[in-house]
Structure formats: C-alpha cells, structure tokens
Amino acid sequence: MSPLVKIRSERDRMSAVERRIADFILENAQLLRDYSSQQLASALGISQSSVVKFTQKLGFRGYPDLKYSVGEAIGRTEEPDDGTPARAEREGGDALGATLWQRKSRAEEATRLINDPATLRELVAALDAAGKVFLIGVGEDELHARGFAARLSLLGIVAIRHVDVGRMAAQVAMSAPGDLLIVFSEHGKHPALVKLARYFREHRGRVATVTRHTSNPLRALSDVSLAVAAHDDASYVQSLIYQSTVQQLLDTVFVHLCEGDEARHARLVENLDRIHQMLGAP
C-alpha cells in the first residue's frame, strides 16, 4: 500500500498531533525529502519523538524509511498513463475537474484497502440469508439508502426503506431473526439511528453500517461495518468525496451480489427488461 494512501485511510483515527503530522506529509509530500525528522518536528512545533512514533505506528522502522517510501510513491505517479488527470490538464482539460477526480480516486482507493474482502463477503452473505432487508439514512445518507434499496429490489431481495425513523421503528417491530438492517450514517452518531440499531438487534436481526472510518456508536453496534475514508481540507469537497466513495462501495457490493448467483442475475435482467418495456413507447 502507498504510504500516502495509508496515511489518508488512517487519518480519521489518529490523535490530534498525529493528524498534524499526517496533514503536513500529505500536503508537502514532494518536499518531504528535504526535511529531517527534527526539522519536521520544529516546523510543526512538536517533539522529534512524536514524529518517530508516528512513522513506527504506520509500520515503518523509522522516519528515513517513511521518507524513502513517500519519495518512491511520488516517483511512480509523476508520469501517469494516458487518460489520467495530469495528462488531461496538460492537454487543456478542466484542471478543477481533474483535481477532483484525483481526490475521489485517492479516497476510493483508501476505502477499498480498509474494507477487506472478508467484510464484503460477510455483507453479501447477510443479504443472501435475510428474509427482509431494512434500509435507512438521514439527510444525504438517505440517497444511498433509497438507491441501494431499489437495486436490491431488482435482484428480487425484499427491501424496506423509510425516511422517517419512527415509521421504520414500526416496520422493524415486524422483523424476524436473520433479517438485516443497513444504516447509512456518515458520522455514525445520530441518536435515533443508534436506538433503532439497538432495537433491531434485540429482535435478533443483524445490523450493517456504512459510516466514516472512525470509532462511533453505530459501528460499535454493527455486525458488519463498511468504513469510508474520505478526508479533504475543503468541506465542500469532502462531502462530495464521501458521497462518491460510498456509491463506489455500494456498487462493489451490488456486483458481488450479481456475480455470485446466476438466478439472481437472470432476475435482474428480467426486471430491467420489464421496466424498459413499461417505460417504452406504447
């Protein structure tokens, strides 16, 4: 894994001092070769031992190893292949669009690395075994709940979604053991959603969550947790990156569901054909 990707993916779980070091490295990666550990510590107003501990926590033997690894990672990306954002900029493309594409790509790569294949397989198995799948999100998270519920329905999976937490609680009361509740909550701290997840577990259902890659109450309650690494200094960009990264994660789960069951895939094709006929010319 690239050290820069690793730093981004772990940033949300770092201490305040560690985040300062991480942000400095991410923002000044190309200049890192000119900094000793003492100079980096002085620039940030922290102790040299904090820098050394930071590098060791990332799995490096010391600061020189981290610096060398960052230099290698930069070297691999300085001359991108055709079609990459850097090339688009050189050829007169939209620089802002190219930069946003890069930021989204980095977040999606970091998210892919922190969600191991076993976690994805566990969620697919839970969806397979569930008699009913309940989905809920609040605010922008509701968009993902609605979209994923629609896709599950196309596969023949019973998907129940409500925007209102109170109405969802009434639906959850009819859940059976083995049913699945998927909660979409960026920060995982919404009190009503936490209560709903706890209530669902009391009915012996399983809970899956999609939240940021941080410690939060919803993740603590979940049986299957999908984590999203989507940090950016600009708040308006961070929101966009989070939404696109969640979508990429859900698309991956959907592909697993389609490719893991031929009958389900056939049902999807049949349903899509039916919809096309209904929406086509009379």
C-alpha positions as CSV (number, residue, x, y, z in Angstrom):
1,M,0.0,0.0,0.0
2,S,1.3,3.5,-0.8
3,P,2.3,5.3,2.4
4,L,0.2,8.3,1.3
5,V,-2.9,6.2,0.8
6,K,-2.2,4.5,4.2
7,I,-1.9,7.9,5.9
8,R,-5.2,9.1,4.4
9,S,-7.0,5.9,5.3
10,E,-5.9,6.1,8.9
11,R,-6.1,9.8,9.4
12,D,-9.6,9.9,11.0
13,R,-8.4,7.5,13.7
14,M,-5.3,9.5,14.6
15,S,-4.7,11.7,17.6
16,A,-4.6,15.5,17.1
17,V,-0.8,15.5,17.0
18,E,-0.7,12.6,14.5
19,R,-3.2,14.4,12.3
20,R,-0.9,17.4,12.2
21,I,2.0,15.3,11.0
22,A,-0.2,13.4,8.6
23,D,-1.6,16.6,7.0
24,F,1.8,18.1,6.7
25,I,3.1,15.0,4.9
26,L,0.1,14.8,2.6
27,E,0.3,18.5,1.7
28,N,4.1,18.6,1.3
29,A,4.9,15.1,0.1
30,Q,7.2,16.4,-2.6
31,L,9.2,18.5,-0.2
32,L,9.5,15.7,2.5
33,R,12.9,14.6,1.2
34,D,14.3,18.0,2.3
35,Y,13.1,17.5,5.9
36,S,14.8,15.6,8.6
37,S,12.7,14.3,11.5
38,Q,14.0,17.2,13.7
39,Q,13.1,19.8,11.0
40,L,9.7,18.3,10.6
41,A,9.1,18.4,14.3
42,S,10.3,22.0,14.5
43,A,8.0,23.0,11.6
44,L,5.0,21.6,13.4
45,G,6.1,22.7,16.9
46,I,6.2,19.1,18.3
47,S,8.8,16.8,19.7
48,Q,11.0,14.7,17.4
49,S,9.9,11.6,19.3
50,S,6.3,12.3,18.2
51,V,7.5,12.1,14.6
52,V,9.3,8.9,15.2
53,K,6.4,7.3,16.9
54,F,4.1,8.4,14.1
55,T,6.3,6.6,11.5
56,Q,6.5,3.4,13.6
57,K,2.8,3.4,14.1
58,L,2.4,3.3,10.3
59,G,4.6,0.2,10.2
60,F,8.0,1.8,9.2
61,R,11.2,1.2,11.1
62,G,11.8,4.9,11.3
63,Y,11.4,8.3,9.7
64,P,14.0,7.7,6.9
65,D,12.1,4.6,5.7
66,L,8.9,6.6,5.6
67,K,10.6,9.4,3.7
68,Y,12.1,7.0,1.2
69,S,8.7,5.2,0.7
70,V,6.9,8.5,0.1
71,G,9.6,9.5,-2.5
72,E,9.0,6.2,-4.3
73,A,5.3,6.7,-4.3
74,I,5.7,10.2,-5.8
75,G,8.1,8.9,-8.4
76,R,5.5,6.3,-9.6
77,T,2.8,9.0,-10.1
78,E,4.8,11.8,-11.7
79,E,4.4,10.3,-15.2
80,P,0.9,9.0,-15.4
81,D,-0.5,6.9,-18.2
82,D,-2.7,8.3,-21.0
83,G,-6.1,9.5,-19.8
84,T,-5.1,10.4,-16.2
85,P,-6.0,13.8,-14.7
86,A,-2.4,15.1,-15.1
87,R,-2.5,14.4,-18.8
88,A,-5.9,16.0,-19.1
89,E,-4.5,19.2,-17.6
90,R,-1.5,19.2,-19.9
91,E,-3.9,18.9,-22.9
92,G,-6.0,21.8,-21.8
93,G,-8.7,19.8,-19.9
94,D,-10.6,21.1,-16.9
95,A,-8.0,21.5,-14.1
96,L,-10.6,21.6,-11.3
97,G,-12.4,18.6,-12.6
98,A,-9.1,16.7,-13.0
99,T,-8.1,17.6,-9.4
100,L,-11.5,16.5,-8.0
101,W,-11.2,13.2,-10.0
102,Q,-7.8,12.6,-8.3
103,R,-9.1,13.3,-4.9
104,K,-12.1,11.0,-5.4
105,S,-9.8,8.3,-6.7
106,R,-7.5,8.5,-3.7
107,A,-10.5,8.3,-1.3
108,E,-11.9,5.3,-3.2
109,E,-8.5,3.5,-3.1
110,A,-8.1,4.1,0.6
111,T,-11.6,2.9,1.3
112,R,-11.1,-0.2,-0.8
113,L,-8.0,-1.0,1.2
114,I,-9.6,-0.7,4.6
115,N,-12.6,-2.8,3.7
116,D,-11.1,-6.3,3.3
117,P,-12.7,-8.8,1.0
118,A,-13.9,-10.9,4.0
119,T,-16.1,-8.0,5.2
120,L,-17.7,-7.6,1.8
121,R,-18.3,-11.4,1.6
122,E,-19.9,-11.2,5.0
123,L,-22.3,-8.5,4.0
124,V,-23.2,-10.4,0.8
125,A,-23.9,-13.5,2.9
126,A,-26.0,-11.5,5.2
127,L,-28.0,-10.1,2.3
128,D,-28.4,-13.7,0.9
129,A,-29.7,-15.0,4.2
130,A,-32.0,-12.2,5.1
131,G,-35.7,-12.7,4.7
132,K,-36.1,-8.9,4.6
133,V,-33.6,-6.1,4.3
134,F,-34.4,-2.8,6.1
135,L,-32.5,0.4,4.9
136,I,-32.4,3.8,6.5
137,G,-30.4,7.0,6.2
138,V,-31.0,10.6,7.2
139,G,-30.2,13.7,5.1
140,E,-27.8,12.9,2.2
141,D,-27.4,9.4,3.6
142,E,-31.0,8.7,2.6
143,L,-30.0,9.0,-1.0
144,H,-27.8,5.9,-0.7
145,A,-30.4,4.0,1.3
146,R,-33.0,4.8,-1.5
147,G,-30.7,3.9,-4.3
148,F,-29.4,0.6,-2.8
149,A,-32.9,-0.4,-1.8
150,A,-34.0,0.0,-5.5
151,R,-31.1,-2.2,-6.7
152,L,-31.8,-4.9,-4.1
153,S,-35.4,-5.0,-5.3
154,L,-34.3,-5.5,-8.9
155,L,-32.5,-8.6,-7.7
156,G,-35.6,-10.0,-6.0
157,I,-34.5,-9.1,-2.5
158,V,-37.2,-7.7,-0.2
159,A,-36.0,-4.2,0.6
160,I,-37.9,-2.0,3.0
161,R,-36.9,1.7,3.3
162,H,-38.3,4.6,5.2
163,V,-37.1,8.2,5.6
164,D,-38.9,8.6,8.9
165,V,-37.1,6.9,11.8
166,G,-40.4,6.4,13.7
167,R,-42.1,4.6,10.8
168,M,-39.0,2.5,10.4
169,A,-39.2,1.5,14.0
170,A,-42.7,0.3,13.5
171,Q,-41.5,-1.8,10.5
172,V,-38.6,-3.2,12.5
173,A,-41.1,-4.5,15.1
174,M,-42.2,-6.9,12.4
175,S,-38.7,-8.1,11.7
176,A,-37.7,-11.7,12.1
177,P,-34.4,-13.3,13.3
178,G,-31.9,-13.2,10.5
179,D,-33.3,-10.1,8.8
180,L,-30.8,-7.3,8.1
181,L,-30.9,-3.6,8.9
182,I,-28.5,-1.4,6.9
183,V,-27.9,2.0,8.4
184,F,-26.3,4.8,6.4
185,S,-24.9,7.5,8.7
186,E,-21.7,9.5,7.8
187,H,-20.6,10.1,11.3
188,G,-22.5,7.2,13.0
189,K,-23.7,9.3,15.9
190,H,-27.4,10.0,15.1
191,P,-29.2,9.2,18.4
192,A,-32.4,7.9,16.8
193,L,-30.4,5.6,14.4
194,V,-28.4,4.2,17.3
195,K,-31.6,3.4,19.1
196,L,-33.1,1.8,16.0
197,A,-30.0,-0.4,15.5
198,R,-30.1,-1.5,19.2
199,Y,-33.8,-2.2,18.9
200,F,-33.2,-4.3,15.8
201,R,-30.6,-6.4,17.5
202,E,-32.9,-7.1,20.3
203,H,-35.2,-8.7,17.7
204,R,-32.2,-10.9,16.8
205,G,-31.7,-9.2,13.5
206,R,-28.3,-8.4,12.1
207,V,-27.1,-4.8,11.6
208,A,-24.8,-3.5,8.9
209,T,-23.5,0.1,8.9
210,V,-21.9,2.5,6.4
211,T,-20.1,5.3,8.2
212,R,-16.8,7.1,8.2
213,H,-13.7,5.3,9.2
214,T,-13.9,6.5,12.8
215,S,-15.0,5.0,16.1
216,N,-18.7,5.8,16.5
217,P,-21.7,4.3,18.3
218,L,-23.3,2.8,15.2
219,R,-20.1,0.9,14.2
220,A,-19.9,-0.4,17.7
221,L,-23.4,-1.9,17.4
222,S,-22.9,-3.4,13.9
223,D,-22.3,-7.0,12.9
224,V,-20.9,-5.9,9.6
225,S,-19.3,-2.5,9.2
226,L,-18.3,-0.8,5.9
227,A,-15.9,2.1,6.6
228,V,-15.4,5.1,4.3
229,A,-12.1,7.0,4.2
230,A,-12.8,10.4,2.6
231,H,-10.9,13.3,4.1
232,D,-10.3,16.6,2.5
233,D,-9.4,20.0,3.9
234,A,-12.2,21.7,1.9
235,S,-15.6,20.9,3.5
236,Y,-17.5,21.3,0.2
237,V,-15.1,18.8,-1.5
238,Q,-15.1,16.4,1.5
239,S,-18.8,16.0,1.3
240,L,-18.6,15.2,-2.5
241,I,-15.8,12.7,-1.9
242,Y,-17.7,10.9,0.8
243,Q,-20.8,10.6,-1.3
244,S,-19.0,9.3,-4.3
245,T,-16.9,6.9,-2.2
246,V,-20.0,5.4,-0.6
247,Q,-21.5,4.9,-4.0
248,Q,-18.4,3.1,-5.2
249,L,-18.5,0.8,-2.1
250,L,-22.2,0.0,-2.7
251,D,-21.6,-0.6,-6.4
252,T,-18.9,-3.2,-5.4
253,V,-21.4,-5.0,-3.1
254,F,-24.0,-5.0,-5.9
255,V,-21.6,-6.5,-8.4
256,H,-20.7,-9.2,-5.8
257,L,-24.5,-10.0,-5.5
258,C,-24.9,-10.2,-9.3
259,E,-21.9,-12.4,-9.9
260,G,-22.4,-14.7,-7.0
261,D,-25.8,-16.0,-8.1
262,E,-26.8,-16.8,-11.7
263,A,-30.5,-17.0,-10.8
264,R,-30.4,-13.6,-9.2
265,H,-28.6,-12.1,-12.2
266,A,-31.2,-13.6,-14.5
267,R,-33.9,-12.0,-12.3
268,L,-32.2,-8.6,-12.6
269,V,-32.1,-8.9,-16.4
270,E,-35.8,-9.9,-16.5
271,N,-36.8,-7.0,-14.2
272,L,-34.8,-4.5,-16.3
273,D,-36.4,-5.7,-19.5
274,R,-39.9,-5.4,-17.9
275,I,-39.1,-1.8,-16.8
276,H,-37.8,-0.9,-20.2
277,Q,-41.0,-2.3,-21.8
278,M,-43.2,-0.4,-19.4
279,L,-41.4,2.9,-19.9
280,G,-41.0,2.4,-23.7
281,A,-43.3,3.6,-26.4
282,P,-47.0,2.4,-26.1
